[in-house]
GROMACS .gro file of C-alpha atoms in nm:
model
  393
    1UNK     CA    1   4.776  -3.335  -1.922
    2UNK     CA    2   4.450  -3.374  -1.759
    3UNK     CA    3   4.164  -3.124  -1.949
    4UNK     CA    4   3.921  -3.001  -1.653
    5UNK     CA    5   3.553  -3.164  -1.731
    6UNK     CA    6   3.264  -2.968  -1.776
    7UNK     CA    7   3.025  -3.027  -1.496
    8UNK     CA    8   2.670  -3.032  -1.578
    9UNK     CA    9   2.459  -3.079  -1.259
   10UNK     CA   10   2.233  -2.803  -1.169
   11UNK     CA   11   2.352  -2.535  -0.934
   12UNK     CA   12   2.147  -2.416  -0.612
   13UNK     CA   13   2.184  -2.066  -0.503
   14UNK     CA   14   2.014  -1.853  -0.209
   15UNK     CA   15   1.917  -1.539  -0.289
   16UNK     CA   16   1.886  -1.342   0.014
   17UNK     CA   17   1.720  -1.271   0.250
   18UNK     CA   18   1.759  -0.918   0.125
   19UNK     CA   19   1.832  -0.630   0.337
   20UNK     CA   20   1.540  -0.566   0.567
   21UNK     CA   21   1.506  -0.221   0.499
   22UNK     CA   22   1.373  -0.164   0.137
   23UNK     CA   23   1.124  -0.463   0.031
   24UNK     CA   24   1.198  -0.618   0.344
   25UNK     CA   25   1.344  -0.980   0.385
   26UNK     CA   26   1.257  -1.218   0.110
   27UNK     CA   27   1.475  -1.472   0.021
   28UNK     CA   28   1.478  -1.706  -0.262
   29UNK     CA   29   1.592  -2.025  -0.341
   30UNK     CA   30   1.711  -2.039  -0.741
   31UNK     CA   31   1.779  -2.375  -0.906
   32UNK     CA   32   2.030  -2.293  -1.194
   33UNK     CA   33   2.121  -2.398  -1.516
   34UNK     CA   34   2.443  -2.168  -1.612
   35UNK     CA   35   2.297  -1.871  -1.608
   36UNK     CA   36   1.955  -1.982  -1.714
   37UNK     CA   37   1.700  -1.997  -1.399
   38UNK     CA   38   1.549  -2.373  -1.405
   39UNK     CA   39   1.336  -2.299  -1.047
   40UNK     CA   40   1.302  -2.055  -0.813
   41UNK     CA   41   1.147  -2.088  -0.453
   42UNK     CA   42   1.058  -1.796  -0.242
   43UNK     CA   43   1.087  -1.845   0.151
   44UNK     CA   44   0.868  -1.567   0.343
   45UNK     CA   45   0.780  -1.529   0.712
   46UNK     CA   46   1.121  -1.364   0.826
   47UNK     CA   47   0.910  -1.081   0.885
   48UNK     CA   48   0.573  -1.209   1.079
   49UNK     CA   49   0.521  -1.014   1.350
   50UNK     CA   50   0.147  -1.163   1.401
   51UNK     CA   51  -0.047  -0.885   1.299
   52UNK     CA   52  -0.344  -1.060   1.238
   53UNK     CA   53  -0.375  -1.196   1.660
   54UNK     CA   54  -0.249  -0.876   1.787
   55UNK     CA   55  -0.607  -0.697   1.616
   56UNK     CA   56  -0.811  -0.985   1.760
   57UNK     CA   57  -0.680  -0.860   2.080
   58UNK     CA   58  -0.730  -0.482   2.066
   59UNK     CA   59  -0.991  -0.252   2.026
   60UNK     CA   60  -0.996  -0.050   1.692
   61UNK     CA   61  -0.867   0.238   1.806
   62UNK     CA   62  -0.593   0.096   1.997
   63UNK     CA   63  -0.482  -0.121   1.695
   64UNK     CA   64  -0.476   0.201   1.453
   65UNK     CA   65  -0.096   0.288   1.601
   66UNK     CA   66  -0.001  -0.091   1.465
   67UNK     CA   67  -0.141  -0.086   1.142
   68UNK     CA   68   0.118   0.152   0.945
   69UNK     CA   69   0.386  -0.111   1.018
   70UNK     CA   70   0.220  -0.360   0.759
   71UNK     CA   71   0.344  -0.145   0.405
   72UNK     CA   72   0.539   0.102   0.574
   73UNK     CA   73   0.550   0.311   0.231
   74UNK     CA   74   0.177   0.366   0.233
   75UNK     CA   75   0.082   0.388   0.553
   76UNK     CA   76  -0.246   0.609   0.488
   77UNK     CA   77  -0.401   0.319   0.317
   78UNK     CA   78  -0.354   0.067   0.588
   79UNK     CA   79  -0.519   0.322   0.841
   80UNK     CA   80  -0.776   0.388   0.582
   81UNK     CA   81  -0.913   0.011   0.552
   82UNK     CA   82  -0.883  -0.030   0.946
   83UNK     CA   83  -1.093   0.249   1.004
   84UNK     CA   84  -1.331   0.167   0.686
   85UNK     CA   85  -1.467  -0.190   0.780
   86UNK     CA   86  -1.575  -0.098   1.143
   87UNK     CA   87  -1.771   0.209   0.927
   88UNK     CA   88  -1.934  -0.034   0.723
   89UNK     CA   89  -1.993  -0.269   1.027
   90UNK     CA   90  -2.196  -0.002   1.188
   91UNK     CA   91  -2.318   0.203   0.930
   92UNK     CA   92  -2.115   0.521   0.995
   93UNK     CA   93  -2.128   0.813   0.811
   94UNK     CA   94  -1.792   1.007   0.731
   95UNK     CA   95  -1.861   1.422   0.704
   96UNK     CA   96  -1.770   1.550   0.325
   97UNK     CA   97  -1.434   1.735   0.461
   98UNK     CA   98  -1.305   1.425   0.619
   99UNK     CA   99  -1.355   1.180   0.292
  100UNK     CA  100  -1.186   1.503   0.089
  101UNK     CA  101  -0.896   1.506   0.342
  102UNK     CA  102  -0.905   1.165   0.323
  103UNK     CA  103  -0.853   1.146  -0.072
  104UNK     CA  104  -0.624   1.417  -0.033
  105UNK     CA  105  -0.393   1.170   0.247
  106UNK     CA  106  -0.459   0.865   0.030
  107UNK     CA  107  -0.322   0.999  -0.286
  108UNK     CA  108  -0.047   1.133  -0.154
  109UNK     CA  109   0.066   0.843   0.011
  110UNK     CA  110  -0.015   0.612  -0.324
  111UNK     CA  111   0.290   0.901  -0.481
  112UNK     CA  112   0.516   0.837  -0.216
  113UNK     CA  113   0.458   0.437  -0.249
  114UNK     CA  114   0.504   0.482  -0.638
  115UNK     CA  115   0.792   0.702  -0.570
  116UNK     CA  116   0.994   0.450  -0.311
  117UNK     CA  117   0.900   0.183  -0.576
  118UNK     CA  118   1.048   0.333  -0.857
  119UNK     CA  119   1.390   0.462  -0.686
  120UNK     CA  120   1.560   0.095  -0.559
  121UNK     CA  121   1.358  -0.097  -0.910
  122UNK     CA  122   1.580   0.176  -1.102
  123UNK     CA  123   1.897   0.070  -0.845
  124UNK     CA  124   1.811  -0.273  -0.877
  125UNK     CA  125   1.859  -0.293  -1.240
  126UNK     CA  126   2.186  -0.075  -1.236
  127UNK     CA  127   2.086   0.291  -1.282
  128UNK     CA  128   2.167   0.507  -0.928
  129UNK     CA  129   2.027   0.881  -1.031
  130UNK     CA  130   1.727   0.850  -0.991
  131UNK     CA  131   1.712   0.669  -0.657
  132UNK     CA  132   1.844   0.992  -0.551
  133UNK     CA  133   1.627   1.199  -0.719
  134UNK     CA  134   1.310   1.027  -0.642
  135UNK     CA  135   1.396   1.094  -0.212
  136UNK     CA  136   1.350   1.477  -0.293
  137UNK     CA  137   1.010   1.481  -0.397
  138UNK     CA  138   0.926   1.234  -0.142
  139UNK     CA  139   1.074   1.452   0.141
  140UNK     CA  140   0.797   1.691   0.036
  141UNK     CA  141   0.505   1.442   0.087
  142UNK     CA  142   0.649   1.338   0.428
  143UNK     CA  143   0.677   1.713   0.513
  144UNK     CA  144   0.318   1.786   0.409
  145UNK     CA  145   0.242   1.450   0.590
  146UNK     CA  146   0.406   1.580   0.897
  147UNK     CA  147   0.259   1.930   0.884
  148UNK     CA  148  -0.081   1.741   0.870
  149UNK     CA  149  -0.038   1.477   1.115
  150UNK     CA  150   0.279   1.522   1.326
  151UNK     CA  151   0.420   1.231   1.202
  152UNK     CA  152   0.684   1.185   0.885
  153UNK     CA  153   0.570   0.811   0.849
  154UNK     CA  154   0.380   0.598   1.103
  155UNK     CA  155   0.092   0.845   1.138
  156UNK     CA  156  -0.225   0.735   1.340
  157UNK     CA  157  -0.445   0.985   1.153
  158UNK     CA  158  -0.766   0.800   1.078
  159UNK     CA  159  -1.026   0.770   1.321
  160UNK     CA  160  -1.362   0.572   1.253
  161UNK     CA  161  -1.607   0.855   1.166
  162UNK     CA  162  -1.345   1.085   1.013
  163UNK     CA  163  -1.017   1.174   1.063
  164UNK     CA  164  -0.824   1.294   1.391
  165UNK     CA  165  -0.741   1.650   1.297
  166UNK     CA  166  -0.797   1.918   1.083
  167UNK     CA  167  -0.558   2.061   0.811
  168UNK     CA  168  -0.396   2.295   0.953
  169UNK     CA  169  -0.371   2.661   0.821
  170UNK     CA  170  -0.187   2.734   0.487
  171UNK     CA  171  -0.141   2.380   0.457
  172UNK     CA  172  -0.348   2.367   0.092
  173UNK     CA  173  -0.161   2.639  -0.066
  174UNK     CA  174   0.176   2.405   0.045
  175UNK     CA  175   0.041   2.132  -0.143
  176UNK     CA  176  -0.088   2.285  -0.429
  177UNK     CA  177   0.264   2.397  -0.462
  178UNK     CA  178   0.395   2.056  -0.419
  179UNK     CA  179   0.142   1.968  -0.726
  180UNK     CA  180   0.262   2.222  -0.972
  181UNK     CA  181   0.611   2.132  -0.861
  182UNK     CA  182   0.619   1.774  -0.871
  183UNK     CA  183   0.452   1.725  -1.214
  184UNK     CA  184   0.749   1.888  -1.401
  185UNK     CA  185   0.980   1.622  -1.148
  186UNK     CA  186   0.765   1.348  -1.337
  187UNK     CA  187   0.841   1.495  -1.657
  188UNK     CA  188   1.210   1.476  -1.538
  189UNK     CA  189   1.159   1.103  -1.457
  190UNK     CA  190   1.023   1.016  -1.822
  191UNK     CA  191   1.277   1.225  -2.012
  192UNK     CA  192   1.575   1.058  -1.754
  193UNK     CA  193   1.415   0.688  -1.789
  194UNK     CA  194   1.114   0.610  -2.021
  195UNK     CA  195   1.359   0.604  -2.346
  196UNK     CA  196   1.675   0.523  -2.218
  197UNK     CA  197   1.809   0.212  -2.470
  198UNK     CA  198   1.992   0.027  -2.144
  199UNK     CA  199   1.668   0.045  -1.909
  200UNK     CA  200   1.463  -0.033  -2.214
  201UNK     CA  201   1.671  -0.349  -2.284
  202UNK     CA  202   1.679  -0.468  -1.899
  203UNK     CA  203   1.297  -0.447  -1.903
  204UNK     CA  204   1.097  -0.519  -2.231
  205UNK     CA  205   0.973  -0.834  -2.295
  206UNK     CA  206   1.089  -0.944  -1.930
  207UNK     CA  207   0.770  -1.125  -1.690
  208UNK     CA  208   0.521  -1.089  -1.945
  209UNK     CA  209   0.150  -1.181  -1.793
  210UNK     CA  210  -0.140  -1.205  -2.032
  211UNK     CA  211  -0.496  -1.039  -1.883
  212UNK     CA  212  -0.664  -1.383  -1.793
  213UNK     CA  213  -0.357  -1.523  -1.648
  214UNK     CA  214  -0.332  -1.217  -1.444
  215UNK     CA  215  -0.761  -1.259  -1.319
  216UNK     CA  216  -0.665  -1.618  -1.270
  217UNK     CA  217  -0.348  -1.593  -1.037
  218UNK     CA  218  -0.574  -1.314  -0.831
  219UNK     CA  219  -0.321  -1.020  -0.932
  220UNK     CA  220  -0.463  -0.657  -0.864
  221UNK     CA  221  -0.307  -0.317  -0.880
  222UNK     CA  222  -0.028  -0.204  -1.155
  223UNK     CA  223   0.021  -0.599  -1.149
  224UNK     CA  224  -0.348  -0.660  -1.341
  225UNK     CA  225  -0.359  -0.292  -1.505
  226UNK     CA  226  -0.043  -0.363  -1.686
  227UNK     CA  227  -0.206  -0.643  -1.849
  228UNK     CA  228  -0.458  -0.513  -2.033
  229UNK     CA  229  -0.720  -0.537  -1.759
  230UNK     CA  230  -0.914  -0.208  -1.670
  231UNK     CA  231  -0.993  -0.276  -1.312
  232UNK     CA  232  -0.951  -0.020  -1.038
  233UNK     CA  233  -1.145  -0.027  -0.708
  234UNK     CA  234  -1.170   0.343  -0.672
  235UNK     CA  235  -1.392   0.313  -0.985
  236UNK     CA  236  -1.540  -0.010  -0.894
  237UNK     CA  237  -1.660   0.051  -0.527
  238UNK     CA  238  -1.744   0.426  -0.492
  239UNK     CA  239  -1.553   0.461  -0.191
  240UNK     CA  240  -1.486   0.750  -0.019
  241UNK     CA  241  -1.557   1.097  -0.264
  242UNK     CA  242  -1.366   0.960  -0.604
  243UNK     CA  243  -1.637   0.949  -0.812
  244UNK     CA  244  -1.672   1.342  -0.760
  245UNK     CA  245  -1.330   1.369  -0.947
  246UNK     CA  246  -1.299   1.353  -1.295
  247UNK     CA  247  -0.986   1.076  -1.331
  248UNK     CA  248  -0.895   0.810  -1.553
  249UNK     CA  249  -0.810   0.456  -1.462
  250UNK     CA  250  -0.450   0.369  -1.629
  251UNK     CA  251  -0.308   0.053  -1.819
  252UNK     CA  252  -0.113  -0.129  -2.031
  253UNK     CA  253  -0.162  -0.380  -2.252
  254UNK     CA  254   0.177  -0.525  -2.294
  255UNK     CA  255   0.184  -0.703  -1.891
  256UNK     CA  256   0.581  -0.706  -1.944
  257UNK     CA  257   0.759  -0.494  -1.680
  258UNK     CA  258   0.826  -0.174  -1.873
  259UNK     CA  259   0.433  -0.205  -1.873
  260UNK     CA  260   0.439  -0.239  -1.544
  261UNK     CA  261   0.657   0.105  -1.485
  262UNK     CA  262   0.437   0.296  -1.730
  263UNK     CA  263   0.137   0.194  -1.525
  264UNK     CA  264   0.310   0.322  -1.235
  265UNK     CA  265   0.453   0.670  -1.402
  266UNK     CA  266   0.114   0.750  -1.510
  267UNK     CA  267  -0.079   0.679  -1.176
  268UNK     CA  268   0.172   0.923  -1.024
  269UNK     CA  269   0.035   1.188  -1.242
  270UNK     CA  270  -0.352   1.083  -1.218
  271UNK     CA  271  -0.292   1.139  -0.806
  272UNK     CA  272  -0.239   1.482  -0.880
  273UNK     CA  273  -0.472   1.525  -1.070
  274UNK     CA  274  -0.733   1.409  -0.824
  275UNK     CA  275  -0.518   1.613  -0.550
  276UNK     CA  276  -0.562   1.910  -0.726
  277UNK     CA  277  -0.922   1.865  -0.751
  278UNK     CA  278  -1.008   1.770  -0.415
  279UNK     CA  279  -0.780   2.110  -0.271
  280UNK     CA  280  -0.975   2.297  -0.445
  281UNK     CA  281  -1.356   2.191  -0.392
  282UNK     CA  282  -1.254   2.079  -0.031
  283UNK     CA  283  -1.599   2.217   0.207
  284UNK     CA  284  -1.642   2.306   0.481
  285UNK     CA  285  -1.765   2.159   0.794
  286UNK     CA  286  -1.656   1.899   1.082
  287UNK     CA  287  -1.354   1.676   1.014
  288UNK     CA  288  -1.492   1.402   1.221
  289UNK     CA  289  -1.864   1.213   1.335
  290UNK     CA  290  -1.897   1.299   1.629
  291UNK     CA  291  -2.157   1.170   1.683
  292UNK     CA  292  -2.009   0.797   1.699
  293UNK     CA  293  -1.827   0.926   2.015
  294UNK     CA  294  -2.106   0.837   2.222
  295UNK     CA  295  -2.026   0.446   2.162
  296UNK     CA  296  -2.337   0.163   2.239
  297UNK     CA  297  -2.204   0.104   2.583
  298UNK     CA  298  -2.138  -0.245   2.639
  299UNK     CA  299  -2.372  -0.328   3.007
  300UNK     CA  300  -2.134  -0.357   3.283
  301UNK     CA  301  -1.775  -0.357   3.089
  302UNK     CA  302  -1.470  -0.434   3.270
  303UNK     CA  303  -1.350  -0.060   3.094
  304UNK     CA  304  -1.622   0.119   3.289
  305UNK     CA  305  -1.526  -0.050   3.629
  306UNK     CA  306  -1.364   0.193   3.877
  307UNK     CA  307  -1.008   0.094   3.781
  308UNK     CA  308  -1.009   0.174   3.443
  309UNK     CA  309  -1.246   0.503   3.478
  310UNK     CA  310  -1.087   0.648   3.767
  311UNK     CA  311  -0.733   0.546   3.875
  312UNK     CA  312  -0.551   0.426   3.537
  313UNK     CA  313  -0.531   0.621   3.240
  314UNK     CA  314  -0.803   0.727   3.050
  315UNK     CA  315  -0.884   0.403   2.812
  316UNK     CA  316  -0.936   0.405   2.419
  317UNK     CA  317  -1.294   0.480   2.349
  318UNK     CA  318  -1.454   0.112   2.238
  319UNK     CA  319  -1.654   0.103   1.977
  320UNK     CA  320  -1.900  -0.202   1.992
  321UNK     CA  321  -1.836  -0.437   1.683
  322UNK     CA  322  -2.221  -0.614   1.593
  323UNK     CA  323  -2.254  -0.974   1.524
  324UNK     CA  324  -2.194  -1.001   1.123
  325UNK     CA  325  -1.890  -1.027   0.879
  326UNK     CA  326  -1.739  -0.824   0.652
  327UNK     CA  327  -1.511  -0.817   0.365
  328UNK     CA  328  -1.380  -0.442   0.314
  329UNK     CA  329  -1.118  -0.335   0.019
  330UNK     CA  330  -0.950  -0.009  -0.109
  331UNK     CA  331  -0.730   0.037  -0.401
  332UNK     CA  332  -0.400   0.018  -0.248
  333UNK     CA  333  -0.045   0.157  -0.439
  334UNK     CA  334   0.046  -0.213  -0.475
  335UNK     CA  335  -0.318  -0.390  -0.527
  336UNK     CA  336  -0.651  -0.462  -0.319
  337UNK     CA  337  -0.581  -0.407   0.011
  338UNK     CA  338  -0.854  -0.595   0.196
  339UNK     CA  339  -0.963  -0.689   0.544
  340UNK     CA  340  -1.200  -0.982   0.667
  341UNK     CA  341  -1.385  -0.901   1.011
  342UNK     CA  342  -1.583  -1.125   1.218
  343UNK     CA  343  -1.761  -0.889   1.545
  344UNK     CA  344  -1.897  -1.085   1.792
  345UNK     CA  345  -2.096  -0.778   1.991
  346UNK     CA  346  -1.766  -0.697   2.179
  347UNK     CA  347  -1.475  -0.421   2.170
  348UNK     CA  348  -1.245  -0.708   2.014
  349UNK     CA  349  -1.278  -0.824   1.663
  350UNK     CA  350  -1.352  -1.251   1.680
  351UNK     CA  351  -1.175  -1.306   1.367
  352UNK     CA  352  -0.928  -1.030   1.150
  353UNK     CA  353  -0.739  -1.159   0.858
  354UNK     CA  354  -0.573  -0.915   0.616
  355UNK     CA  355  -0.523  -0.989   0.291
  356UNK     CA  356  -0.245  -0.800   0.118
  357UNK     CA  357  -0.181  -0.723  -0.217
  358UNK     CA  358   0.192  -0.803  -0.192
  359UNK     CA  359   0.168  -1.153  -0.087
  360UNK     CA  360  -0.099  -1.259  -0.383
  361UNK     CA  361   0.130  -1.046  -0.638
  362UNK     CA  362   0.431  -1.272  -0.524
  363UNK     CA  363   0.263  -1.595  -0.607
  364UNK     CA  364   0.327  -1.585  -0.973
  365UNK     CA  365   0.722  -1.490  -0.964
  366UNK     CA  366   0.840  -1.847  -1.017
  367UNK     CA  367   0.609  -1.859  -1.311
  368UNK     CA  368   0.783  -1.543  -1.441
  369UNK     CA  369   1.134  -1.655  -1.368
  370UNK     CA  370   1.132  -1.981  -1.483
  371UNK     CA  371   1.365  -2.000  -1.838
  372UNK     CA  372   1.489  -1.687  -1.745
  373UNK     CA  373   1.839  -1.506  -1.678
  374UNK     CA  374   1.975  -1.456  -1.318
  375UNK     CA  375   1.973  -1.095  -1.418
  376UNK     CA  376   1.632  -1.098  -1.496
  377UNK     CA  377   1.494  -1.232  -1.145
  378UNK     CA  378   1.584  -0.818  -1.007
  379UNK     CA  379   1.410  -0.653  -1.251
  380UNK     CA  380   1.072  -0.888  -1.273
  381UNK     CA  381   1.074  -0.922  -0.834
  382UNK     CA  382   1.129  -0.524  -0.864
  383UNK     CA  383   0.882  -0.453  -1.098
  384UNK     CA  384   0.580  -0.690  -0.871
  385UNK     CA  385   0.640  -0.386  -0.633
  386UNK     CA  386   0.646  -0.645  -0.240
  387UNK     CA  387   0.695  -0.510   0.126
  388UNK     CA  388   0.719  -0.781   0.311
  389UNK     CA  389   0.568  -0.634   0.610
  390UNK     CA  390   0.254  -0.684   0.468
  391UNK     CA  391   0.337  -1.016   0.222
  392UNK     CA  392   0.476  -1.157   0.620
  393UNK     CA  393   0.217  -0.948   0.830
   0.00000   0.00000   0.00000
C-alpha cells in the first residue's frame, strides 16, 4: 500500500480581481503556506482610465463632470478639491452660504462613504444584515443629494467660487430629519455589531499598525486615526467654515481593525453633528462669486474666435490658471485627498497629478498580511477602506 506524501512546497493563489463594482478590481497574488499567508502581491491598474492626462487637457470646469468617477462613494469630495486648488491658485473667495452648503454636501457624502464601507467589510467577513441595512439610510443621503443637485451620485455641483445651485426650498427641514433619524440607525449599528463575540473574534488583534509606523508608511484618514495619531485636516488646515463648528477629531489607539471600525462608527456620528450645526446657522446671501465670472480673458483665444462664440455651442467659461504650483488637500472619508497643479497662464492645467488616499493606504497590506490566515487577508483589505477608481485613477 502506497501512503500519499505530504507535499510541502509553497502554494500560489490569485485572489481576484474582485468584482468591479464594490472596491473595484484589485487582485492579489498570495504565496501560501497551508493556510498561513507567507507573501502577498497586489496587482492594480485594471482600472486606469488616465485621469490624470484627461485634466491636463480640459479646462476646470469641463473636467468637474469627470472627477466623481475617481471614489465614486464620495463624490462631493473629489469635486470639492478640483474646485479648491484653482481657488487657491487665484485667490478666490467662496461667499459664507456656499462654504456652509459646502460642509453640509461634504459631510454627507463622508456618511454615505462610511456607510458603503461598513456594509460589504461586514459581508466580507460573513455577517449579511447589515449590508442591507446600511443601503436604507444611504438611500436617504442620495435622495437629499438628488433633491439638491439633480443627481443620485455623479453630481457636478461645485463650481470655483461657490457652488452651482442653491438649496432648494424645504430641503433643511428634510435633512434635519434625516439627522434625528439616522443617529438612532447608528445606535442600531453598535447594538447589532460593536459587541457581537463572532465579529469581535474576526477583527481584534487582526493588521495591527503602531502610530509611527502608520506617519512612516504615509497613512492618513481612519487608517492613521486608528493608531493613536490625532491628525485630521479639517482641524489642521482651516478649510472651508469647520472651525466655526464645535467637533471633535476621533481615534483609536489600538491601530488593529476593530480600531479601525470604531474610528469609522464614531466619524459617522461627528458628521452629524457638524450637519446639524451648519443647518442651523446656515446665512444668508449668494451661493456663488460671481464675481469670478468675468474670467482674465486670455488676448486673442481660439474660444473667443467666431466659431466657438457664434456657431458651436456655447463653450465652458475658462478660467485663466497663473504661472505657480500648488499642492491642495481636504480630509477625505478614506484619507488626504490631494491634488498637485502646475498653471502655465492658460485654460489647461501643465501638470495635474492626484494623489489618493486609497492607493498610499494600500501600500502597507502585505506588511499586514504577512504570517497571517487566508481568512484574515478580507477583513484587514476591508478594513483599509480602497476604491480602486481612485487607487487606479
Amino acid at each position: 500500500m502506497t501512503v500519499p506524501s505530504t507535499r510541502k512546497d509553497l502554494m500560489i493563489v490569485n485572489m481576484g480581481p474582485h468584482h468591479p463594482s464594490m472596491h473595484g478590481v484589485l487582485r492579489l497574488i498570495v504565496t501560501l503556506d497551508g493556510e498561513d499567508v507567507i507573501d502577498c502581491e497586489p496587482i492594480l491598474g485594471y482600472l486606469h482610465r488616465g485621469m490624470e492626462k484627461i485634466a491636463e487637457n480640459r479646462t476646470i470646469i469641463q473636467y468637474l463632470p469627470y472627477v466623481t468617477r475617481w471614489d465614486y462613494l464620495a463624490t462631493m469630495f473629489t469635486e470639492a478639491i478640483t474646485v479648491n486648488a484653482p481657488e487657491q491658485l487665484g485667490n478666490i473667495q467662496v461667499p459664507k452660504r456656499a462654504s456652509y452648503i459646502r460642509v453640509i454636501m461634504l459631510e454627507l457624502s463622508r456618511i454615505a462613504s462610511h456607510l458603503l464601507w461598513l456594509g460589504p467589510f461586514m459581508a466580507d467577513i460573513g455577517a449579511q444584515t447589515p449590508f442591507f441595512y446600511i443601503f436604507r439610510e444611504r438611500e436617504l443621503i442620495y435622495d437629499l443629494f438628488e433633491a439638491a443637485t439633480g443627481m443620485r451620485m455623479m453630481h457636478n455641483f461645485f463650481r470655483i467660487g461657490g457652488v452651482a445651485a442653491d438649496l432648494p426650498y424645504g430641503w433643511i427641514d428634510k435633512c434635519l430629519d434625516f439627522c434625528d433619524y439616522f443617529l438612532t440607525g447608528i445606535a442600531e449599528y453598535q447594538k447589532l455589531i460593536t459587541r457581537n463575540p463572532i465579529f469581535l473574534e474576526r477583527v481584534e488583534g487582526v493588521g495591527i499598525i503602531g502610530g509611527e509606523e502608520a506617519i512612516n508608511w504615509g497613512l492618513s484618514g481612519p487608517m492613521l486615526r486608528a493608531s493613536g495619531i490625532q491628525w485630521d485636516l479639517r482641524k489642521v488646515d482651516h478649510y472651508e467654515c469647520y472651525d466655526e463648528f464645535d467637533w471633535e477629531v476621533q481615534w483609536q489607539k489600538e491601530g488593529d481593525s476593530l480600531a479601525r471600525y470604531l474610528v469609522r462608527i464614531s466619524e459617522m456620528t461627528e458628521s452629524i453633528k457638524i450637519i446639524q450645526q451648519a443647518l442651523e446657522g446656515i446665512p444668508g446671501g449668494p451661493y456663488e462669486n460671481l464675481e469670478i465670472r468675468r474670467f482674465d480673458r486670455v488676448k486673442d483665444t481660439v474660444w473667443n474666435e467666431f466659431d466657438y462664440r457664434f456657431i458651436s455651442k456655447k463653450p465652458s467659461p475658462t478660467f485663466e490658471l497663473s504661472k505657480q504650483e500648488l499642492y491642495a488637500r481636504v480630509e477625505a472619508p478614506k484619507g488626504e485627498l490631494g491634488i498637485f497643479l502646475i498653471g502655465d497662464k492658460g485654460v489647461f492645467p501643465w501638470r495635474y497629478k492626484i494623489r489618493p488616499p486609497g492607493f498610499i493606504n494600500l501600500q502597507i497590506l502585505p506588511q499586514l498580511v504577512k504570517r497571517m490566515k487566508l481568512a484574515d487577508i478580507m477583513t484587514i483589505l476591508g478594513s483599509i477602506d480602497i476604491i480602486m477608481g481612485e487607487v487606479d485613477r
